[in-house]
Amino acid sequence: MIKSKIAILISGRGSNMGALLYAAKAEDCPYQVALVASNDPGARGLALAAAEGIPTFSHSHKALAREDHDQIMHDAIIRSGAEYVALAGYMRILSDAFVSKWSQHMLNIHPSLLPKYKGLDTYQRAIDAGDSHAGCSVHLVTPELDDGPVLAQTEVAILPDDDAESLASRTLIAEHQLYPSALAKYVTREAQPEWILDQVRQRALALSETHERLSFGSPGWRVGSEKTGKYFAYFTQRLHGEASIGLLVKTSGLDEQAALLDADPDLYYAPKFYGKSGWIAIRLDTGRTDWGHISDWLAKSWRMVAPKKLTRMMDIADEF
């Protein structure tokens, strides 16, 4: 198994860092910890990481502009080879530039059921509101504080005699369970059929006058009306006995199909049912899909079957 490399940023004891680190020791964990870094050279979690053989880095943020310190941290992460960043009690508001560099590749765990109670004092706020449950959320990091898409949550019941401290101690147990599992699921998302299908669906339906319809039990996309529309793409997951997850699109004919198969047989294959008609299948389950390439293929296939008036309108729009 090729494991994704992650960097964990901490500011203190790093209890969630420890949960991620120990989960990564399991043979079937899809990620490995490449670096634990901190804005506080005295952070207790650094000693734990070092004792477990994890490379560490620290650099104080004091007397530095936020962007300058973020660049130092970014450079350390890049040197480690990390592909993802996991914030685990990193008590710094990150600059927009840093967040942009790690867009879709940086996660955080927050002690509330987002979108409730962003920011601090989440336990007391939940108690004061009379909520029956508090909890924790793993979310993608965006420039807006605690506002990124939520990936996973765990509810924690609020007991009648809870105060902020007792509620926090139980929520921390939930965090230690939730974060490793959510991170593992996220770094393997490109191999998950549901995620792959959603990526294809978004791109196919973004093309003009398209709609989705099942074909032999698999999603397909047509251009034109419900009655006269023509298919320009199919999603294949074990369709007609094939093992791969892929996207079927039209080529100009058998010559182009053969050229693609010769040029990159690891990416392209001839689909069993549609291959004789010149369709080509593009593998989507390698974990290295170039989604810009997929968008281009969908647009090309769409043009091959779309009514001329639609392609002319598209050409005019492209000119502007």
PDB file of C-alpha atoms in Angstrom:
ATOM      1  CA  MET A   1       0.000   0.000   0.000  1.00  0.00           C
ATOM      2  CA  ILE A   2       1.301   3.469  -0.930  1.00  0.00           C
ATOM      3  CA  LYS A   3       0.632   5.620   2.138  1.00  0.00           C
ATOM      4  CA  SER A   4      -0.121   9.335   2.014  1.00  0.00           C
ATOM      5  CA  LYS A   5       2.302  11.504   3.953  1.00  0.00           C
ATOM      6  CA  ILE A   6       0.893  13.983   6.439  1.00  0.00           C
ATOM      7  CA  ALA A   7       2.343  16.803   8.510  1.00  0.00           C
ATOM      8  CA  ILE A   8       0.730  17.560  11.869  1.00  0.00           C
ATOM      9  CA  LEU A   9       0.817  21.089  13.294  1.00  0.00           C
ATOM     10  CA  ILE A  10       0.522  21.537  17.068  1.00  0.00           C
ATOM     11  CA  SER A  11       0.963  24.255  19.644  1.00  0.00           C
ATOM     12  CA  GLY A  12       0.825  22.297  22.904  1.00  0.00           C
ATOM     13  CA  ARG A  13       0.626  18.791  24.292  1.00  0.00           C
ATOM     14  CA  GLY A  14      -0.587  17.322  21.025  1.00  0.00           C
ATOM     15  CA  SER A  15      -3.105  14.760  22.277  1.00  0.00           C
ATOM     16  CA  ASN A  16      -4.832  14.599  18.883  1.00  0.00           C
ATOM     17  CA  MET A  17      -1.418  14.419  17.281  1.00  0.00           C
ATOM     18  CA  GLY A  18      -0.757  11.375  19.439  1.00  0.00           C
ATOM     19  CA  ALA A  19      -4.017   9.785  18.309  1.00  0.00           C
ATOM     20  CA  LEU A  20      -3.063  10.301  14.659  1.00  0.00           C
ATOM     21  CA  LEU A  21       0.481   9.102  15.257  1.00  0.00           C
ATOM     22  CA  TYR A  22      -0.526   5.860  16.981  1.00  0.00           C
ATOM     23  CA  ALA A  23      -3.257   5.145  14.433  1.00  0.00           C
ATOM     24  CA  ALA A  24      -0.626   5.481  11.719  1.00  0.00           C
ATOM     25  CA  LYS A  25       1.299   2.551  13.231  1.00  0.00           C
ATOM     26  CA  ALA A  26      -1.397   0.129  12.086  1.00  0.00           C
ATOM     27  CA  GLU A  27      -0.302  -1.749   8.988  1.00  0.00           C
ATOM     28  CA  ASP A  28      -3.522  -0.976   7.142  1.00  0.00           C
ATOM     29  CA  CYS A  29      -3.537   2.764   7.948  1.00  0.00           C
ATOM     30  CA  PRO A  30      -3.430   4.639   4.624  1.00  0.00           C
ATOM     31  CA  TYR A  31      -1.293   7.519   5.927  1.00  0.00           C
ATOM     32  CA  GLN A  32       2.048   7.981   7.644  1.00  0.00           C
ATOM     33  CA  VAL A  33       3.247  10.914   9.721  1.00  0.00           C
ATOM     34  CA  ALA A  34       6.109  12.643   7.923  1.00  0.00           C
ATOM     35  CA  LEU A  35       6.461  15.622  10.288  1.00  0.00           C
ATOM     36  CA  VAL A  36       5.197  17.120  13.526  1.00  0.00           C
ATOM     37  CA  ALA A  37       5.758  20.885  13.554  1.00  0.00           C
ATOM     38  CA  SER A  38       4.957  23.649  16.019  1.00  0.00           C
ATOM     39  CA  ASN A  39       5.024  27.400  16.417  1.00  0.00           C
ATOM     40  CA  ASP A  40       6.225  26.813  20.001  1.00  0.00           C
ATOM     41  CA  PRO A  41       9.654  25.186  20.405  1.00  0.00           C
ATOM     42  CA  GLY A  42       8.597  24.150  23.919  1.00  0.00           C
ATOM     43  CA  ALA A  43       5.405  22.371  22.853  1.00  0.00           C
ATOM     44  CA  ARG A  44       5.152  19.103  24.805  1.00  0.00           C
ATOM     45  CA  GLY A  45       3.916  17.188  21.791  1.00  0.00           C
ATOM     46  CA  LEU A  46       7.260  17.630  20.022  1.00  0.00           C
ATOM     47  CA  ALA A  47       9.002  15.448  22.604  1.00  0.00           C
ATOM     48  CA  LEU A  48       6.399  12.711  22.174  1.00  0.00           C
ATOM     49  CA  ALA A  49       6.760  12.769  18.397  1.00  0.00           C
ATOM     50  CA  ALA A  50      10.555  12.649  18.623  1.00  0.00           C
ATOM     51  CA  ALA A  51      10.398   9.707  21.043  1.00  0.00           C
ATOM     52  CA  GLU A  52       8.271   7.838  18.492  1.00  0.00           C
ATOM     53  CA  GLY A  53      10.812   8.495  15.751  1.00  0.00           C
ATOM     54  CA  ILE A  54       8.842  11.180  13.920  1.00  0.00           C
ATOM     55  CA  PRO A  55      10.804  14.124  12.429  1.00  0.00           C
ATOM     56  CA  THR A  56       9.970  17.383  14.192  1.00  0.00           C
ATOM     57  CA  PHE A  57      10.318  21.076  13.410  1.00  0.00           C
ATOM     58  CA  SER A  58       9.604  24.204  15.401  1.00  0.00           C
ATOM     59  CA  HIS A  59       9.900  27.922  14.870  1.00  0.00           C
ATOM     60  CA  SER A  60       8.475  30.592  17.150  1.00  0.00           C
ATOM     61  CA  HIS A  61       6.014  33.000  15.601  1.00  0.00           C
ATOM     62  CA  LYS A  62       7.081  35.805  17.923  1.00  0.00           C
ATOM     63  CA  ALA A  63       8.334  38.993  16.235  1.00  0.00           C
ATOM     64  CA  LEU A  64       7.350  37.615  12.826  1.00  0.00           C
ATOM     65  CA  ALA A  65       4.605  38.758  10.489  1.00  0.00           C
ATOM     66  CA  ARG A  66       1.922  36.098  10.146  1.00  0.00           C
ATOM     67  CA  GLU A  67       2.695  35.536   6.459  1.00  0.00           C
ATOM     68  CA  ASP A  68       6.435  35.187   7.149  1.00  0.00           C
ATOM     69  CA  HIS A  69       5.935  32.585   9.861  1.00  0.00           C
ATOM     70  CA  ASP A  70       3.441  30.688   7.724  1.00  0.00           C
ATOM     71  CA  GLN A  71       5.987  30.572   4.907  1.00  0.00           C
ATOM     72  CA  ILE A  72       8.577  29.082   7.257  1.00  0.00           C
ATOM     73  CA  MET A  73       6.108  26.389   8.307  1.00  0.00           C
ATOM     74  CA  HIS A  74       5.085  25.765   4.700  1.00  0.00           C
ATOM     75  CA  ASP A  75       8.702  25.292   3.640  1.00  0.00           C
ATOM     76  CA  ALA A  76       9.273  22.763   6.444  1.00  0.00           C
ATOM     77  CA  ILE A  77       6.181  20.816   5.401  1.00  0.00           C
ATOM     78  CA  ILE A  78       7.305  20.742   1.776  1.00  0.00           C
ATOM     79  CA  ARG A  79      10.759  19.493   2.779  1.00  0.00           C
ATOM     80  CA  SER A  80       9.137  16.629   4.695  1.00  0.00           C
ATOM     81  CA  GLY A  81       7.349  15.447   1.561  1.00  0.00           C
ATOM     82  CA  ALA A  82       3.929  15.737   3.202  1.00  0.00           C
ATOM     83  CA  GLU A  83       0.899  15.810   0.930  1.00  0.00           C
ATOM     84  CA  TYR A  84      -1.630  16.745   3.631  1.00  0.00           C
ATOM     85  CA  VAL A  85      -1.646  18.933   6.734  1.00  0.00           C
ATOM     86  CA  ALA A  86      -3.579  17.997   9.867  1.00  0.00           C
ATOM     87  CA  LEU A  87      -4.091  20.768  12.422  1.00  0.00           C
ATOM     88  CA  ALA A  88      -4.166  19.307  15.924  1.00  0.00           C
ATOM     89  CA  GLY A  89      -4.447  22.087  18.453  1.00  0.00           C
ATOM     90  CA  TYR A  90      -2.483  24.538  16.320  1.00  0.00           C
ATOM     91  CA  MET A  91      -3.380  27.825  17.979  1.00  0.00           C
ATOM     92  CA  ARG A  92      -2.608  30.135  15.108  1.00  0.00           C
ATOM     93  CA  ILE A  93      -4.949  31.863  12.676  1.00  0.00           C
ATOM     94  CA  LEU A  94      -3.460  30.969   9.316  1.00  0.00           C
ATOM     95  CA  SER A  95      -2.924  33.469   6.521  1.00  0.00           C
ATOM     96  CA  ASP A  96      -5.047  33.207   3.389  1.00  0.00           C
ATOM     97  CA  ALA A  97      -1.884  32.501   1.388  1.00  0.00           C
ATOM     98  CA  PHE A  98      -1.011  29.464   3.520  1.00  0.00           C
ATOM     99  CA  VAL A  99      -4.561  28.120   3.390  1.00  0.00           C
ATOM    100  CA  SER A 100      -4.622  28.574  -0.383  1.00  0.00           C
ATOM    101  CA  LYS A 101      -1.415  26.562  -0.801  1.00  0.00           C
ATOM    102  CA  TRP A 102      -2.990  23.635   1.061  1.00  0.00           C
ATOM    103  CA  SER A 103      -6.527  23.990  -0.269  1.00  0.00           C
ATOM    104  CA  GLN A 104      -8.397  20.646  -0.103  1.00  0.00           C
ATOM    105  CA  HIS A 105      -5.322  19.156   1.597  1.00  0.00           C
ATOM    106  CA  MET A 106      -5.583  20.607   5.107  1.00  0.00           C
ATOM    107  CA  LEU A 107      -7.896  19.294   7.852  1.00  0.00           C
ATOM    108  CA  ASN A 108      -8.749  20.483  11.345  1.00  0.00           C
ATOM    109  CA  ILE A 109     -10.634  19.067  14.306  1.00  0.00           C
ATOM    110  CA  HIS A 110     -12.923  21.422  16.210  1.00  0.00           C
ATOM    111  CA  PRO A 111     -14.702  20.758  19.542  1.00  0.00           C
ATOM    112  CA  SER A 112     -18.280  21.455  18.493  1.00  0.00           C
ATOM    113  CA  LEU A 113     -20.906  20.186  16.086  1.00  0.00           C
ATOM    114  CA  LEU A 114     -20.189  22.684  13.337  1.00  0.00           C
ATOM    115  CA  PRO A 115     -21.639  24.964  12.132  1.00  0.00           C
ATOM    116  CA  LYS A 116     -22.533  25.509  15.802  1.00  0.00           C
ATOM    117  CA  TYR A 117     -20.055  27.309  18.034  1.00  0.00           C
ATOM    118  CA  LYS A 118     -17.149  28.310  15.875  1.00  0.00           C
ATOM    119  CA  GLY A 119     -14.152  29.708  17.707  1.00  0.00           C
ATOM    120  CA  LEU A 120     -13.460  29.308  21.433  1.00  0.00           C
ATOM    121  CA  ASP A 121     -15.398  28.339  24.604  1.00  0.00           C
ATOM    122  CA  THR A 122     -17.440  25.788  22.691  1.00  0.00           C
ATOM    123  CA  TYR A 123     -18.252  23.550  25.689  1.00  0.00           C
ATOM    124  CA  GLN A 124     -19.668  26.300  27.873  1.00  0.00           C
ATOM    125  CA  ARG A 125     -21.598  27.766  24.960  1.00  0.00           C
ATOM    126  CA  ALA A 126     -23.255  24.398  24.300  1.00  0.00           C
ATOM    127  CA  ILE A 127     -24.138  24.012  28.002  1.00  0.00           C
ATOM    128  CA  ASP A 128     -25.464  27.588  28.256  1.00  0.00           C
ATOM    129  CA  ALA A 129     -27.624  27.023  25.178  1.00  0.00           C
ATOM    130  CA  GLY A 130     -29.270  24.006  26.826  1.00  0.00           C
ATOM    131  CA  ASP A 131     -28.126  21.640  24.089  1.00  0.00           C
ATOM    132  CA  SER A 132     -28.607  17.926  24.663  1.00  0.00           C
ATOM    133  CA  HIS A 133     -25.377  17.129  22.855  1.00  0.00           C
ATOM    134  CA  ALA A 134     -22.026  18.702  22.169  1.00  0.00           C
ATOM    135  CA  GLY A 135     -19.415  16.988  20.025  1.00  0.00           C
ATOM    136  CA  CYS A 136     -16.549  17.387  17.602  1.00  0.00           C
ATOM    137  CA  SER A 137     -16.123  17.908  13.869  1.00  0.00           C
ATOM    138  CA  VAL A 138     -13.385  17.244  11.348  1.00  0.00           C
ATOM    139  CA  HIS A 139     -13.491  19.768   8.530  1.00  0.00           C
ATOM    140  CA  LEU A 140     -11.467  21.082   5.626  1.00  0.00           C
ATOM    141  CA  VAL A 141      -9.668  24.331   6.368  1.00  0.00           C
ATOM    142  CA  THR A 142     -10.717  27.451   4.453  1.00  0.00           C
ATOM    143  CA  PRO A 143      -9.813  31.117   5.014  1.00  0.00           C
ATOM    144  CA  GLU A 144     -12.963  31.629   7.101  1.00  0.00           C
ATOM    145  CA  LEU A 145     -12.449  30.378  10.662  1.00  0.00           C
ATOM    146  CA  ASP A 146     -13.991  26.922  11.278  1.00  0.00           C
ATOM    147  CA  ASP A 147     -16.082  27.296   8.139  1.00  0.00           C
ATOM    148  CA  GLY A 148     -14.802  24.613   5.758  1.00  0.00           C
ATOM    149  CA  PRO A 149     -16.849  21.608   4.616  1.00  0.00           C
ATOM    150  CA  VAL A 150     -17.494  19.153   7.456  1.00  0.00           C
ATOM    151  CA  LEU A 151     -16.129  15.671   6.749  1.00  0.00           C
ATOM    152  CA  ALA A 152     -17.232  13.843   9.927  1.00  0.00           C
ATOM    153  CA  GLN A 153     -18.785  14.469  13.341  1.00  0.00           C
ATOM    154  CA  THR A 154     -19.325  12.666  16.637  1.00  0.00           C
ATOM    155  CA  GLU A 155     -22.011  13.675  19.120  1.00  0.00           C
ATOM    156  CA  VAL A 156     -21.253  13.694  22.853  1.00  0.00           C
ATOM    157  CA  ALA A 157     -24.165  13.760  25.312  1.00  0.00           C
ATOM    158  CA  ILE A 158     -24.246  16.636  27.790  1.00  0.00           C
ATOM    159  CA  LEU A 159     -24.933  15.260  31.269  1.00  0.00           C
ATOM    160  CA  PRO A 160     -27.048  17.166  33.836  1.00  0.00           C
ATOM    161  CA  ASP A 161     -24.044  17.898  36.069  1.00  0.00           C
ATOM    162  CA  ASP A 162     -21.569  18.715  33.282  1.00  0.00           C
ATOM    163  CA  ASP A 163     -19.379  21.754  33.375  1.00  0.00           C
ATOM    164  CA  ALA A 164     -17.044  22.839  30.603  1.00  0.00           C
ATOM    165  CA  GLU A 165     -14.158  20.795  31.986  1.00  0.00           C
ATOM    166  CA  SER A 166     -16.017  17.490  32.335  1.00  0.00           C
ATOM    167  CA  LEU A 167     -17.635  17.884  28.931  1.00  0.00           C
ATOM    168  CA  ALA A 168     -14.259  18.684  27.380  1.00  0.00           C
ATOM    169  CA  SER A 169     -12.677  15.538  28.808  1.00  0.00           C
ATOM    170  CA  ARG A 170     -15.315  13.269  27.209  1.00  0.00           C
ATOM    171  CA  THR A 171     -15.277  15.174  23.944  1.00  0.00           C
ATOM    172  CA  LEU A 172     -11.522  14.663  23.749  1.00  0.00           C
ATOM    173  CA  ILE A 173     -12.078  10.890  23.779  1.00  0.00           C
ATOM    174  CA  ALA A 174     -14.433  11.305  20.826  1.00  0.00           C
ATOM    175  CA  GLU A 175     -11.878  13.480  19.029  1.00  0.00           C
ATOM    176  CA  HIS A 176      -9.203  10.809  19.370  1.00  0.00           C
ATOM    177  CA  GLN A 177     -11.528   8.294  17.724  1.00  0.00           C
ATOM    178  CA  LEU A 178     -12.885  10.584  15.029  1.00  0.00           C
ATOM    179  CA  TYR A 179      -9.787  12.321  13.684  1.00  0.00           C
ATOM    180  CA  PRO A 180      -7.751   9.263  12.588  1.00  0.00           C
ATOM    181  CA  SER A 181     -10.746   7.628  10.895  1.00  0.00           C
ATOM    182  CA  ALA A 182     -11.809  10.825   9.120  1.00  0.00           C
ATOM    183  CA  LEU A 183      -8.270  11.498   7.931  1.00  0.00           C
ATOM    184  CA  ALA A 184      -7.855   7.916   6.697  1.00  0.00           C
ATOM    185  CA  LYS A 185     -11.107   8.141   4.756  1.00  0.00           C
ATOM    186  CA  TYR A 186     -10.195  11.507   3.258  1.00  0.00           C
ATOM    187  CA  VAL A 187      -6.737  10.570   1.986  1.00  0.00           C
ATOM    188  CA  THR A 188      -8.218   7.504   0.267  1.00  0.00           C
ATOM    189  CA  ARG A 189     -11.229   9.326  -1.186  1.00  0.00           C
ATOM    190  CA  GLU A 190      -9.918   9.127  -4.760  1.00  0.00           C
ATOM    191  CA  ALA A 191     -10.266   5.359  -4.589  1.00  0.00           C
ATOM    192  CA  GLN A 192     -13.844   5.464  -3.259  1.00  0.00           C
ATOM    193  CA  PRO A 193     -16.482   4.837  -5.971  1.00  0.00           C
ATOM    194  CA  GLU A 194     -18.987   7.310  -4.495  1.00  0.00           C
ATOM    195  CA  TRP A 195     -16.448  10.150  -4.478  1.00  0.00           C
ATOM    196  CA  ILE A 196     -15.234   9.348  -7.977  1.00  0.00           C
ATOM    197  CA  LEU A 197     -18.786   9.231  -9.328  1.00  0.00           C
ATOM    198  CA  ASP A 198     -19.577  12.583  -7.732  1.00  0.00           C
ATOM    199  CA  GLN A 199     -16.540  14.161  -9.416  1.00  0.00           C
ATOM    200  CA  VAL A 200     -17.607  12.830 -12.816  1.00  0.00           C
ATOM    201  CA  ARG A 201     -21.224  13.824 -12.256  1.00  0.00           C
ATOM    202  CA  GLN A 202     -20.351  17.434 -11.423  1.00  0.00           C
ATOM    203  CA  ARG A 203     -18.292  17.788 -14.591  1.00  0.00           C
ATOM    204  CA  ALA A 204     -20.754  16.033 -16.891  1.00  0.00           C
ATOM    205  CA  LEU A 205     -23.782  17.980 -15.707  1.00  0.00           C
ATOM    206  CA  ALA A 206     -21.890  21.265 -16.040  1.00  0.00           C
ATOM    207  CA  LEU A 207     -22.050  20.833 -19.819  1.00  0.00           C
ATOM    208  CA  SER A 208     -24.965  22.462 -21.591  1.00  0.00           C
ATOM    209  CA  GLU A 209     -28.341  20.671 -21.749  1.00  0.00           C
ATOM    210  CA  THR A 210     -27.148  17.450 -20.174  1.00  0.00           C
ATOM    211  CA  HIS A 211     -28.973  15.058 -17.890  1.00  0.00           C
ATOM    212  CA  GLU A 212     -28.226  11.783 -16.155  1.00  0.00           C
ATOM    213  CA  ARG A 213     -29.916   8.464 -16.895  1.00  0.00           C
ATOM    214  CA  LEU A 214     -29.113   4.921 -15.821  1.00  0.00           C
ATOM    215  CA  SER A 215     -27.895   2.522 -18.495  1.00  0.00           C
ATOM    216  CA  PHE A 216     -27.659  -1.166 -17.587  1.00  0.00           C
ATOM    217  CA  GLY A 217     -27.695  -0.064 -13.938  1.00  0.00           C
ATOM    218  CA  SER A 218     -24.825   2.424 -14.264  1.00  0.00           C
ATOM    219  CA  PRO A 219     -25.016   6.229 -14.493  1.00  0.00           C
ATOM    220  CA  GLY A 220     -24.748   7.721 -17.952  1.00  0.00           C
ATOM    221  CA  TRP A 221     -24.979  11.299 -19.250  1.00  0.00           C
ATOM    222  CA  ARG A 222     -26.921  12.457 -22.274  1.00  0.00           C
ATOM    223  CA  VAL A 223     -27.108  15.698 -24.184  1.00  0.00           C
ATOM    224  CA  GLY A 224     -30.416  16.845 -25.589  1.00  0.00           C
ATOM    225  CA  SER A 225     -33.978  16.252 -24.500  1.00  0.00           C
ATOM    226  CA  GLU A 226     -35.170  13.387 -22.317  1.00  0.00           C
ATOM    227  CA  LYS A 227     -36.781  11.793 -25.375  1.00  0.00           C
ATOM    228  CA  THR A 228     -34.123  12.315 -28.059  1.00  0.00           C
ATOM    229  CA  GLY A 229     -30.928  12.866 -26.059  1.00  0.00           C
ATOM    230  CA  LYS A 230     -27.786  10.879 -26.859  1.00  0.00           C
ATOM    231  CA  TYR A 231     -25.264   9.421 -24.435  1.00  0.00           C
ATOM    232  CA  PHE A 232     -21.802  10.947 -24.419  1.00  0.00           C
ATOM    233  CA  ALA A 233     -20.386   9.323 -21.263  1.00  0.00           C
ATOM    234  CA  TYR A 234     -20.918   6.394 -18.911  1.00  0.00           C
ATOM    235  CA  PHE A 235     -19.597   5.624 -15.433  1.00  0.00           C
ATOM    236  CA  THR A 236     -18.338   2.071 -15.163  1.00  0.00           C
ATOM    237  CA  GLN A 237     -17.915   0.167 -11.934  1.00  0.00           C
ATOM    238  CA  ARG A 238     -17.728  -3.508 -12.769  1.00  0.00           C
ATOM    239  CA  LEU A 239     -19.984  -2.795 -15.738  1.00  0.00           C
ATOM    240  CA  HIS A 240     -20.297  -5.924 -17.895  1.00  0.00           C
ATOM    241  CA  GLY A 241     -17.838  -7.763 -15.653  1.00  0.00           C
ATOM    242  CA  GLU A 242     -14.981  -5.236 -15.843  1.00  0.00           C
ATOM    243  CA  ALA A 243     -12.893  -4.877 -12.716  1.00  0.00           C
ATOM    244  CA  SER A 244     -11.884  -1.216 -13.018  1.00  0.00           C
ATOM    245  CA  ILE A 245     -13.725   1.963 -12.120  1.00  0.00           C
ATOM    246  CA  GLY A 246     -13.683   4.150 -15.201  1.00  0.00           C
ATOM    247  CA  LEU A 247     -15.278   6.691 -17.461  1.00  0.00           C
ATOM    248  CA  LEU A 248     -16.443   5.707 -20.938  1.00  0.00           C
ATOM    249  CA  VAL A 249     -16.287   8.431 -23.586  1.00  0.00           C
ATOM    250  CA  LYS A 250     -16.536   8.529 -27.360  1.00  0.00           C
ATOM    251  CA  THR A 251     -13.534   8.737 -29.662  1.00  0.00           C
ATOM    252  CA  SER A 252     -13.497   9.660 -33.336  1.00  0.00           C
ATOM    253  CA  GLY A 253     -13.256   5.971 -34.202  1.00  0.00           C
ATOM    254  CA  LEU A 254     -11.241   2.776 -33.893  1.00  0.00           C
ATOM    255  CA  ASP A 255      -8.008   4.399 -35.117  1.00  0.00           C
ATOM    256  CA  GLU A 256      -8.020   6.957 -32.309  1.00  0.00           C
ATOM    257  CA  GLN A 257      -9.025   4.269 -29.823  1.00  0.00           C
ATOM    258  CA  ALA A 258      -6.075   2.082 -30.889  1.00  0.00           C
ATOM    259  CA  ALA A 259      -3.663   5.023 -30.662  1.00  0.00           C
ATOM    260  CA  LEU A 260      -4.765   5.794 -27.112  1.00  0.00           C
ATOM    261  CA  LEU A 261      -4.427   2.164 -26.047  1.00  0.00           C
ATOM    262  CA  ASP A 262      -0.897   2.030 -27.461  1.00  0.00           C
ATOM    263  CA  ALA A 263       0.132   5.384 -25.972  1.00  0.00           C
ATOM    264  CA  ASP A 264      -0.980   4.742 -22.377  1.00  0.00           C
ATOM    265  CA  PRO A 265      -2.329   1.234 -21.661  1.00  0.00           C
ATOM    266  CA  ASP A 266      -2.230   1.894 -17.895  1.00  0.00           C
ATOM    267  CA  LEU A 267      -4.758   4.728 -18.263  1.00  0.00           C
ATOM    268  CA  TYR A 268      -6.920   3.628 -21.198  1.00  0.00           C
ATOM    269  CA  TYR A 269      -8.611   0.326 -21.988  1.00  0.00           C
ATOM    270  CA  ALA A 270     -11.217  -0.851 -24.474  1.00  0.00           C
ATOM    271  CA  PRO A 271     -14.579  -1.410 -22.752  1.00  0.00           C
ATOM    272  CA  LYS A 272     -16.027  -4.861 -23.389  1.00  0.00           C
ATOM    273  CA  PHE A 273     -19.500  -3.769 -24.470  1.00  0.00           C
ATOM    274  CA  TYR A 274     -18.746  -0.455 -26.204  1.00  0.00           C
ATOM    275  CA  GLY A 275     -15.189  -0.995 -27.434  1.00  0.00           C
ATOM    276  CA  LYS A 276     -16.154  -2.204 -30.888  1.00  0.00           C
ATOM    277  CA  SER A 277     -17.964   1.104 -31.439  1.00  0.00           C
ATOM    278  CA  GLY A 278     -14.830   3.124 -30.768  1.00  0.00           C
ATOM    279  CA  TRP A 279     -15.551   4.136 -27.197  1.00  0.00           C
ATOM    280  CA  ILE A 280     -12.601   4.321 -24.806  1.00  0.00           C
ATOM    281  CA  ALA A 281     -12.517   3.738 -21.038  1.00  0.00           C
ATOM    282  CA  ILE A 282     -10.364   5.927 -18.794  1.00  0.00           C
ATOM    283  CA  ARG A 283      -9.350   4.455 -15.439  1.00  0.00           C
ATOM    284  CA  LEU A 284     -10.421   6.524 -12.436  1.00  0.00           C
ATOM    285  CA  ASP A 285      -9.299   4.245  -9.586  1.00  0.00           C
ATOM    286  CA  THR A 286      -5.539   4.827  -9.653  1.00  0.00           C
ATOM    287  CA  GLY A 287      -5.637   7.594  -7.016  1.00  0.00           C
ATOM    288  CA  ARG A 288      -3.817   9.883  -9.468  1.00  0.00           C
ATOM    289  CA  THR A 289      -6.668  11.062 -11.685  1.00  0.00           C
ATOM    290  CA  ASP A 290      -6.065  14.261 -13.637  1.00  0.00           C
ATOM    291  CA  TRP A 291      -9.525  15.772 -13.356  1.00  0.00           C
ATOM    292  CA  GLY A 292      -8.726  18.507 -15.856  1.00  0.00           C
ATOM    293  CA  HIS A 293      -8.035  15.737 -18.363  1.00  0.00           C
ATOM    294  CA  ILE A 294     -11.380  14.138 -17.497  1.00  0.00           C
ATOM    295  CA  SER A 295     -13.188  17.458 -17.999  1.00  0.00           C
ATOM    296  CA  ASP A 296     -11.559  17.823 -21.422  1.00  0.00           C
ATOM    297  CA  TRP A 297     -12.627  14.314 -22.444  1.00  0.00           C
ATOM    298  CA  LEU A 298     -16.205  14.886 -21.316  1.00  0.00           C
ATOM    299  CA  ALA A 299     -16.387  18.108 -23.326  1.00  0.00           C
ATOM    300  CA  LYS A 300     -14.897  16.408 -26.399  1.00  0.00           C
ATOM    301  CA  SER A 301     -17.308  13.472 -26.163  1.00  0.00           C
ATOM    302  CA  TRP A 302     -20.232  15.855 -25.591  1.00  0.00           C
ATOM    303  CA  ARG A 303     -19.379  17.697 -28.809  1.00  0.00           C
ATOM    304  CA  MET A 304     -19.472  14.456 -30.799  1.00  0.00           C
ATOM    305  CA  VAL A 305     -23.163  13.857 -30.096  1.00  0.00           C
ATOM    306  CA  ALA A 306     -24.553  17.299 -29.183  1.00  0.00           C
ATOM    307  CA  PRO A 307     -26.945  19.009 -31.621  1.00  0.00           C
ATOM    308  CA  LYS A 308     -25.117  21.389 -33.951  1.00  0.00           C
ATOM    309  CA  LYS A 309     -26.934  24.404 -32.573  1.00  0.00           C
ATOM    310  CA  LEU A 310     -25.537  23.642 -29.124  1.00  0.00           C
ATOM    311  CA  THR A 311     -21.960  23.223 -30.344  1.00  0.00           C
ATOM    312  CA  ARG A 312     -22.246  26.476 -32.323  1.00  0.00           C
ATOM    313  CA  MET A 313     -23.473  28.270 -29.212  1.00  0.00           C
ATOM    314  CA  MET A 314     -20.564  26.799 -27.271  1.00  0.00           C
ATOM    315  CA  ASP A 315     -18.105  27.946 -29.918  1.00  0.00           C
ATOM    316  CA  ILE A 316     -19.500  31.476 -29.810  1.00  0.00           C
ATOM    317  CA  ALA A 317     -19.303  31.515 -26.001  1.00  0.00           C
ATOM    318  CA  ASP A 318     -15.666  30.313 -26.151  1.00  0.00           C
ATOM    319  CA  GLU A 319     -14.782  33.234 -28.457  1.00  0.00           C
ATOM    320  CA  PHE A 320     -15.788  35.633 -25.711  1.00  0.00           C
TER     321      PHE A 320
END
